[in-house]
Coordinates of C-alpha atoms and ligand atoms in Angstrom, one line a residue:
M1 CA 21.6 39.3 6.6
N2 CA 18.4 41.0 7.8
V3 CA 16.5 38.5 5.7
Y4 CA 18.3 35.6 7.4
D5 CA 17.7 37.2 10.9
G6 CA 14.0 37.8 10.0
Q7 CA 13.6 34.2 9.1
K8 CA 15.2 33.1 12.3
M9 CA 12.9 35.4 14.3
A10 CA 9.9 33.7 12.7
D11 CA 11.4 30.3 13.5
L12 CA 11.9 31.4 17.1
L13 CA 8.4 32.5 17.6
K14 CA 6.6 29.6 15.8
P15 CA 6.7 27.2 18.8
H16 CA 5.1 30.0 20.8
G17 CA 2.0 30.1 18.6
Y18 CA 3.0 32.9 16.2
A19 CA 2.7 32.6 12.4
L20 CA 3.7 35.1 9.8
T21 CA 1.1 37.4 8.2
E22 CA 1.5 39.7 5.2
I23 CA -1.2 42.0 6.6
P24 CA -0.2 44.4 9.4
D25 CA -3.8 44.7 10.5
D26 CA -3.8 40.9 11.3
A27 CA -0.7 41.0 13.4
D28 CA -0.6 40.6 17.2
V29 CA 3.1 41.5 17.0
A30 CA 4.8 43.7 14.5
I31 CA 8.6 43.6 14.4
L32 CA 10.6 46.1 12.3
N33 CA 13.9 44.5 11.5
T34 CA 15.9 47.6 10.8
C35 CA 19.0 48.9 9.1
H36 CA 21.2 51.8 10.3
I37 CA 23.7 51.9 7.4
R38 CA 22.4 55.2 5.9
E39 CA 20.2 57.9 7.2
K40 CA 17.5 57.1 4.7
A41 CA 17.1 53.6 6.1
E42 CA 16.8 55.0 9.6
H43 CA 14.1 57.5 8.5
K44 CA 12.2 54.7 7.0
V45 CA 11.9 53.1 10.4
F46 CA 10.2 56.1 11.9
S47 CA 7.8 56.5 9.0
D48 CA 6.9 52.8 9.2
L49 CA 6.4 53.1 12.9
G50 CA 4.0 56.0 12.3
R51 CA 2.0 53.7 10.0
L52 CA 1.9 50.9 12.6
Q53 CA 0.9 53.4 15.3
V54 CA -2.3 54.0 13.2
V55 CA -3.1 50.3 13.0
K56 CA -2.5 50.0 16.7
K57 CA -4.7 53.0 17.5
N58 CA -7.6 51.8 15.2
R59 CA -7.6 48.5 16.9
K60 CA -7.7 50.1 20.3
D61 CA -10.5 52.5 19.1
S62 CA -12.5 49.5 17.9
G63 CA -12.5 48.2 21.5
D64 CA -10.4 45.1 20.8
N65 CA -8.3 45.3 24.0
D66 CA -7.3 41.7 24.0
H67 CA -5.4 42.0 20.8
D68 CA -3.7 45.3 21.1
M69 CA -0.7 45.2 18.8
I70 CA 2.8 44.8 20.2
I71 CA 5.3 46.8 18.3
A72 CA 9.0 45.9 18.3
V73 CA 12.0 47.5 16.7
G74 CA 14.8 45.0 16.1
G75 CA 18.0 45.2 14.1
C76 CA 20.7 47.9 13.9
V77 CA 18.5 50.9 14.5
G78 CA 17.3 49.2 17.7
Q79 CA 20.9 48.6 18.7
A80 CA 22.1 52.1 18.0
E81 CA 19.1 54.1 19.3
G82 CA 17.9 51.8 22.2
E83 CA 15.7 53.7 24.6
E84 CA 15.7 56.8 22.4
I85 CA 13.2 55.0 20.2
T86 CA 10.6 54.5 23.0
R87 CA 11.1 58.2 23.8
Q88 CA 10.4 59.3 20.3
A89 CA 7.7 56.6 19.7
P90 CA 6.2 55.8 23.2
Y91 CA 3.8 53.2 21.6
V92 CA 6.9 50.9 20.8
N93 CA 6.9 48.0 23.3
M94 CA 10.2 46.3 22.6
V95 CA 13.6 47.4 21.3
F96 CA 16.4 44.9 20.6
G97 CA 19.6 44.6 18.6
P98 CA 20.9 42.0 16.1
Q99 CA 22.9 40.2 18.8
S100 CA 20.0 39.6 21.2
Y101 CA 17.1 38.5 19.0
H102 CA 17.5 34.9 20.1
R103 CA 15.9 36.1 23.4
L104 CA 12.7 37.2 21.5
P105 CA 10.4 34.6 23.1
E106 CA 11.4 35.7 26.6
M107 CA 11.2 39.4 25.7
L108 CA 7.8 38.8 24.2
A109 CA 6.6 36.9 27.2
Q110 CA 7.5 39.9 29.4
V111 CA 5.7 42.3 27.2
E112 CA 2.6 40.1 26.9
Q113 CA 2.1 40.4 30.6
K114 CA 0.1 43.5 31.5
V115 CA 0.6 45.2 34.8
K116 CA -2.6 47.1 35.7
G117 CA -3.7 46.9 32.0
K118 CA -0.4 48.4 30.8
R119 CA 2.3 46.5 29.0
R120 CA 5.9 46.6 30.2
K121 CA 8.6 47.9 27.9
V122 CA 11.6 45.7 27.1
I123 CA 14.9 47.1 25.8
D124 CA 17.6 44.5 25.1
T125 CA 20.7 45.8 23.2
E126 CA 23.3 43.8 24.9
F127 CA 26.1 41.9 23.2
P128 CA 25.8 38.6 25.0
T129 CA 29.0 36.6 25.6
I130 CA 27.4 33.4 24.4
S131 CA 26.8 33.4 20.7
K132 CA 23.2 33.8 19.7
F133 CA 23.8 31.2 17.0
D134 CA 23.8 28.5 19.7
S135 CA 20.2 29.4 20.6
L136 CA 18.7 29.7 17.1
P137 CA 16.3 26.9 16.1
K138 CA 16.4 25.0 12.8
S139 CA 14.0 26.3 10.1
D140 CA 11.1 24.2 8.9
E141 CA 11.1 25.8 5.5
T142 CA 13.7 27.3 3.2
P143 CA 13.7 29.0 -0.1
I144 CA 15.5 27.1 -2.9
S145 CA 18.2 29.8 -2.7
A146 CA 18.9 30.0 1.0
F147 CA 21.0 32.3 3.2
L148 CA 23.4 31.0 5.8
S149 CA 25.1 33.4 8.3
I150 CA 28.6 32.2 8.9
Q151 CA 30.3 35.3 10.2
E152 CA 29.1 38.4 11.8
G153 CA 30.4 41.8 12.8
C154 CA 33.4 43.9 11.8
D155 CA 36.7 45.0 13.2
K156 CA 37.7 47.2 10.3
F157 CA 36.2 50.5 11.3
C158 CA 36.0 52.2 7.9
H159 CA 35.5 55.8 8.8
F160 CA 32.0 56.1 7.3
C161 CA 30.5 53.0 8.7
V162 CA 28.3 52.2 11.7
V163 CA 28.5 48.4 11.3
P164 CA 31.3 47.8 13.9
Y165 CA 29.2 49.6 16.4
T166 CA 25.9 47.9 15.7
R167 CA 26.8 44.4 14.8
G168 CA 29.8 44.3 17.1
A169 CA 33.2 42.6 16.8
E170 CA 34.0 39.9 14.2
Y171 CA 32.8 36.4 15.1
S172 CA 33.0 33.3 13.0
R173 CA 30.8 30.3 13.7
P174 CA 32.4 26.9 14.0
A175 CA 32.5 24.9 10.7
K176 CA 30.5 22.0 12.2
A177 CA 27.6 24.3 13.0
I178 CA 27.7 25.7 9.5
L179 CA 27.9 22.4 7.8
D180 CA 25.0 21.0 10.0
E181 CA 22.9 24.0 9.1
A182 CA 23.7 23.6 5.4
K183 CA 22.8 19.9 5.5
H184 CA 19.5 20.7 7.1
L185 CA 18.8 23.4 4.5
L186 CA 19.5 20.9 1.7
K187 CA 17.3 18.3 3.4
I188 CA 14.3 20.7 3.4
G189 CA 14.8 21.8 -0.2
A190 CA 17.6 24.4 -0.6
K191 CA 19.7 24.0 -3.8
E192 CA 21.8 27.2 -3.6
I193 CA 23.4 28.5 -0.4
T194 CA 24.7 32.1 0.0
L195 CA 27.1 32.3 2.9
L196 CA 26.7 35.6 4.7
G197 CA 28.9 37.9 6.8
Q198 CA 29.8 41.5 7.0
N199 CA 33.3 40.4 6.2
V200 CA 32.5 36.9 5.0
N201 CA 35.9 36.3 3.5
G202 CA 37.5 37.2 6.9
Y203 CA 35.9 34.0 8.2
H204 CA 38.2 32.2 10.5
G205 CA 36.1 29.6 12.4
Q206 CA 37.1 26.4 14.1
G207 CA 37.4 23.7 11.5
L208 CA 36.2 20.1 11.7
D209 CA 39.8 19.0 12.5
G210 CA 40.2 21.6 15.3
S211 CA 42.4 23.9 13.2
E212 CA 41.2 27.4 12.1
W213 CA 39.5 27.3 8.7
S214 CA 39.4 30.1 6.2
L215 CA 36.4 30.8 4.0
G216 CA 38.2 29.0 1.1
R217 CA 38.6 25.8 3.2
L218 CA 34.9 26.0 4.3
I219 CA 33.8 26.2 0.7
Y220 CA 35.7 23.1 -0.3
A221 CA 33.9 21.3 2.6
L222 CA 30.5 22.6 1.6
A223 CA 31.0 21.5 -2.0
E224 CA 31.1 17.9 -0.8
L225 CA 27.5 18.0 0.5
D226 CA 24.9 16.0 -1.4
G227 CA 22.3 18.0 -3.3
L228 CA 24.0 21.3 -3.2
K229 CA 24.2 22.9 -6.6
R230 CA 25.5 26.4 -6.1
I231 CA 27.6 28.3 -3.5
R232 CA 27.9 32.1 -3.2
Y233 CA 29.2 34.3 -0.5
T234 CA 28.7 38.0 0.4
T235 CA 30.0 40.6 1.4
S236 CA 33.7 40.5 1.0
H237 CA 36.5 42.9 1.9
P238 CA 39.5 43.2 -0.4
L239 CA 41.9 42.9 2.6
D240 CA 40.6 39.4 3.4
M241 CA 41.1 37.8 0.0
H242 CA 43.3 34.7 0.6
E243 CA 45.1 32.0 -1.3
E244 CA 42.6 29.2 -0.4
L245 CA 39.8 31.4 -1.6
Y246 CA 41.4 32.0 -5.0
N247 CA 42.0 28.3 -5.2
A248 CA 38.4 27.6 -4.4
H249 CA 37.3 29.9 -7.3
R250 CA 39.7 27.9 -9.5
D251 CA 38.6 24.4 -8.3
V252 CA 35.1 24.4 -7.1
E253 CA 32.8 24.5 -10.1
M254 CA 29.6 25.1 -8.0
L255 CA 31.2 28.3 -6.5
M256 CA 29.5 30.8 -8.7
P257 CA 31.8 32.9 -10.9
F258 CA 30.4 36.1 -9.5
L259 CA 31.8 38.2 -6.7
H260 CA 30.5 41.3 -4.8
L261 CA 33.7 43.0 -3.8
P262 CA 33.1 46.5 -2.6
V263 CA 35.8 49.1 -3.3
Q264 CA 33.9 52.3 -2.3
S265 CA 36.1 54.7 -4.3
G266 CA 38.7 54.7 -7.1
S267 CA 40.8 57.4 -5.5
D268 CA 43.8 56.3 -3.3
R269 CA 43.5 59.6 -1.4
I270 CA 39.8 58.8 -0.5
L271 CA 40.5 55.1 0.2
D272 CA 43.1 56.2 2.7
A273 CA 40.8 58.8 4.3
M274 CA 38.1 56.1 4.5
N275 CA 40.5 53.8 6.4
R276 CA 40.0 51.1 3.8
K277 CA 43.6 50.0 4.3
H278 CA 44.2 49.2 0.6
N279 CA 44.8 51.2 -2.6
V280 CA 43.4 51.0 -6.1
A281 CA 46.4 49.0 -7.4
E282 CA 46.0 46.4 -4.8
Y283 CA 42.3 46.1 -5.6
L284 CA 43.1 45.7 -9.3
N285 CA 45.6 43.0 -8.4
I286 CA 42.9 41.0 -6.6
I287 CA 40.6 41.3 -9.5
E288 CA 43.3 40.0 -11.8
K289 CA 44.1 37.1 -9.5
L290 CA 40.4 36.2 -9.4
R291 CA 40.2 36.4 -13.2
N292 CA 43.2 34.1 -13.5
A293 CA 41.6 31.6 -11.1
R294 CA 38.2 31.8 -12.9
P295 CA 38.3 33.5 -16.3
D296 CA 34.6 33.8 -16.6
I297 CA 34.1 35.6 -13.3
G298 CA 31.9 38.7 -13.1
F299 CA 32.1 41.5 -10.5
S300 CA 29.9 43.7 -8.5
S301 CA 30.8 46.5 -6.0
D302 CA 29.7 49.2 -3.7
F303 CA 30.6 52.8 -4.2
I304 CA 30.2 55.9 -2.0
V305 CA 30.1 59.3 -3.7
G306 CA 30.7 62.6 -1.9
Y307 CA 32.8 61.2 1.0
P308 CA 34.1 64.3 3.0
G309 CA 36.9 66.0 1.0
E310 CA 36.1 64.2 -2.3
T311 CA 37.2 66.4 -5.2
T312 CA 36.2 66.3 -8.8
A313 CA 39.5 64.5 -9.5
D314 CA 38.7 61.9 -6.9
H315 CA 35.3 61.3 -8.4
Q316 CA 36.9 61.0 -11.9
A317 CA 39.2 58.4 -10.5
T318 CA 36.2 56.4 -9.4
L319 CA 34.6 56.6 -12.8
E320 CA 38.0 55.5 -14.3
L321 CA 38.1 52.5 -12.1
V322 CA 34.6 51.5 -13.0
K323 CA 35.4 51.8 -16.7
N324 CA 38.6 49.8 -16.2
I325 CA 36.9 46.9 -14.5
G326 CA 33.6 46.6 -16.3
Y327 CA 31.3 45.5 -13.6
A328 CA 28.3 43.2 -14.1
Q329 CA 26.4 45.4 -11.7
A330 CA 27.2 47.7 -8.8
Y331 CA 25.5 49.6 -5.9
S332 CA 26.2 53.2 -5.3
F333 CA 25.3 55.6 -2.5
K334 CA 25.6 59.2 -1.5
Y335 CA 27.8 59.5 1.6
S336 CA 25.5 59.7 4.6
P337 CA 27.0 60.9 7.9
R338 CA 26.4 58.4 10.6
P339 CA 26.4 59.2 14.3
G340 CA 29.6 58.3 16.1
T341 CA 31.7 57.6 13.0
P342 CA 34.9 59.6 12.4
A343 CA 33.8 60.9 8.9
S344 CA 30.6 62.4 10.2
I345 CA 32.5 65.1 12.1
L346 CA 34.8 66.2 9.3
Q347 CA 34.5 69.8 8.3
T348 CA 34.9 68.9 4.6
Q349 CA 31.4 67.6 4.0
V350 CA 30.4 67.7 0.3
P351 CA 27.2 69.6 -0.5
D352 CA 24.2 67.5 -1.3
D353 CA 23.7 68.8 -4.9
I354 CA 27.3 67.8 -5.8
K355 CA 26.7 64.3 -4.2
S356 CA 23.5 64.0 -6.3
S357 CA 25.1 64.9 -9.6
R358 CA 28.1 62.6 -8.9
L359 CA 25.8 59.8 -8.0
A360 CA 23.8 60.2 -11.2
E361 CA 27.0 60.3 -13.3
L362 CA 28.3 57.1 -11.6
Q363 CA 24.9 55.3 -11.9
D364 CA 24.6 56.2 -15.6
L365 CA 28.0 54.6 -16.2
I366 CA 27.2 51.5 -14.1
N367 CA 23.9 51.1 -15.9
I368 CA 25.7 51.2 -19.3
Q369 CA 28.2 48.6 -18.1
Q370 CA 25.4 46.4 -16.7
L371 CA 23.5 46.5 -20.1
K372 CA 26.8 45.7 -21.9
F373 CA 27.5 42.8 -19.6
N374 CA 24.0 41.5 -20.1
Q375 CA 24.3 41.8 -23.9
L376 CA 27.6 39.8 -23.8
M377 CA 25.4 36.9 -22.8
I378 CA 23.5 36.8 -26.1
G379 CA 24.2 33.6 -27.9
R380 CA 25.6 31.9 -24.8
T381 CA 24.1 29.0 -23.0
L382 CA 23.7 29.7 -19.2
E383 CA 22.6 27.5 -16.4
V384 CA 19.7 29.1 -14.7
L385 CA 18.3 28.1 -11.3
F386 CA 14.5 28.7 -11.4
D387 CA 13.0 29.2 -8.0
R388 CA 9.9 31.4 -8.2
D389 CA 6.9 32.5 -10.2
G390 CA 7.4 35.2 -12.7
K391 CA 5.4 38.4 -12.9
L392 CA 2.9 37.0 -15.4
P393 CA 0.9 33.8 -15.0
G394 CA 2.6 30.8 -16.6
Q395 CA 6.1 32.2 -16.2
V396 CA 8.9 31.3 -13.8
L397 CA 11.9 33.4 -12.7
G398 CA 15.4 32.2 -12.1
K399 CA 19.0 33.4 -11.7
T400 CA 22.0 32.9 -13.9
P401 CA 25.4 32.4 -12.2
Y402 CA 25.9 36.2 -12.5
M403 CA 22.6 36.9 -10.6
Q404 CA 20.8 38.1 -13.8
S405 CA 17.1 37.4 -13.7
V406 CA 15.7 35.1 -16.5
T407 CA 12.1 34.6 -17.2
L408 CA 10.8 31.5 -19.0
D409 CA 7.4 30.0 -19.8
G410 CA 6.8 27.2 -17.4
D411 CA 5.5 26.2 -14.0
S412 CA 6.8 25.2 -10.5
S413 CA 7.9 21.8 -11.8
L414 CA 11.0 23.7 -13.1
F415 CA 11.9 24.9 -9.6
G416 CA 15.1 23.7 -8.1
N417 CA 16.7 22.5 -11.3
L418 CA 19.6 24.0 -13.1
L419 CA 18.3 24.4 -16.6
R420 CA 20.3 25.3 -19.7
V421 CA 19.0 28.4 -21.4
N422 CA 20.1 29.8 -24.7
I423 CA 20.2 33.6 -24.2
K424 CA 18.5 35.6 -26.9
H425 CA 18.2 39.0 -25.4
G426 CA 20.0 41.1 -22.8
H427 CA 18.1 43.9 -21.2
G428 CA 19.1 46.4 -18.5
N429 CA 18.0 44.3 -15.6
S430 CA 17.3 40.8 -17.0
L431 CA 17.9 38.3 -19.8
S432 CA 15.5 36.2 -21.9
G433 CA 16.0 33.1 -24.0
E434 CA 15.0 29.6 -24.8
R435 CA 15.4 26.5 -22.8
I436 CA 17.6 23.8 -24.4
Ligands
5AD1 N1 27.1 56.4 3.7 C1 26.8 55.9 2.5 N2 27.0 54.6 2.2 C2 27.5 53.8 3.2 N3 27.7 52.5 3.2 C3 28.1 52.1 4.4 N4 28.1 53.2 5.2 C4 27.7 54.2 4.5 C5 27.5 55.6 4.7 N5 27.8 56.2 5.9 C6 27.7 51.6 2.0 C7 29.0 51.0 1.6 C8 28.9 49.6 2.0 C9 27.4 49.4 1.8 C10 26.8 48.2 2.5 O1 26.8 50.5 2.3 O2 29.2 51.2 0.2 O3 29.7 48.7 1.3
SF4_2 FE1 31.6 48.8 7.4 FE2 32.4 46.8 5.7 FE3 34.1 48.8 6.5 FE4 33.3 46.9 8.2 S1 34.6 46.6 6.3 S2 33.5 49.1 8.6 S3 31.2 46.6 7.6 S4 32.2 49.1 5.2

């Protein structure tokens, strides 16, 4: 979602004369679009700010006072920390949250004006009542595989998570706005669309007929659009799986047979403590329903190890669940206490060395499963959407339906087409084969 937001920020600033640059030293404005989900991500913001401060200082020391760098912190750290950021890093000019970035041009105009040679500071962490989506411009460019935000925010309040506080309450965009944006993305070259939301399958926006549409219903409508080759959605919550969505997995061929469905833990006791509102048996039941709807479906998940009070037996239960499901891939994290969340003040915090060893054990298992899953592809013919240059000259890179990377000899004339590749090798992180 930060990638999507970042693209939109660039789109917003383009009419005001700003273009993207890869080199911080070239920039008039540097925006850090930040993440608050774990402490590590937050630390990164402050170390990146330190680096930008040096660039800003060097420019000042060189006497270039007309182009002093404006530094902004956007995203969820901006939302959560607000003014505290300018206290810790006084050289930061602007702080804003994920719900107010549509006001970037106005904020920037305010900061650009100097009063007695000094820039004003702008802090905007409001949750506006009018959706920011109504104020976002259309993009001029799109990757072949494009993101489209359809839902934002979260009302679930898992006890470890800051998202409900930083992204705010659940909001679903109307289907018309989503379909219009999808049509535009297809017109400018997208072939694959990934629908985004913190609880994307909790989508319940106004439909074209005025009734409330579910994500399943929306996917059926998207599948009608000319030129669209693949649909994905992320991230889902088990509680929001629904009949129309199972049916879409059964009926809509271009809905990819791959689902990221975070479970966080394989222990009912921990799921309950996390306030996930479902147990392991219910999760397994959802997986079974999805497999019935689309037998070739692959799964991915998120796991947290070392949640407060997690015992060795709870951890073993997580390993058992992973073994039971056989994930195509999965992400796993050490529990990170986040300010303002109920879990952060529990007295039963797990020591870091135990978290580290549990994480290593889980990741070893996940890596083995991923390699196995990739090796299962050997001898199969998979459709691959090539969309970018490979690491070596003369190579292109694409993705299978299961998000595995495939490298092939070729050039950009292959981009945007679904090509059939006979898979010869399955590695830990990629596949290779021959084009048919
Ligand atoms: N500590 C560790 N991991 C977390 N996640 C969310 N909050 C925390 C936290 N406090 C993980 C969850 C979620 C993913 C996006 O980040 O696994 O699904
Ligand atoms: Fe965070 Fe997802 Fe739980 Fe919402 S459902 S609180 S975003 S982990």
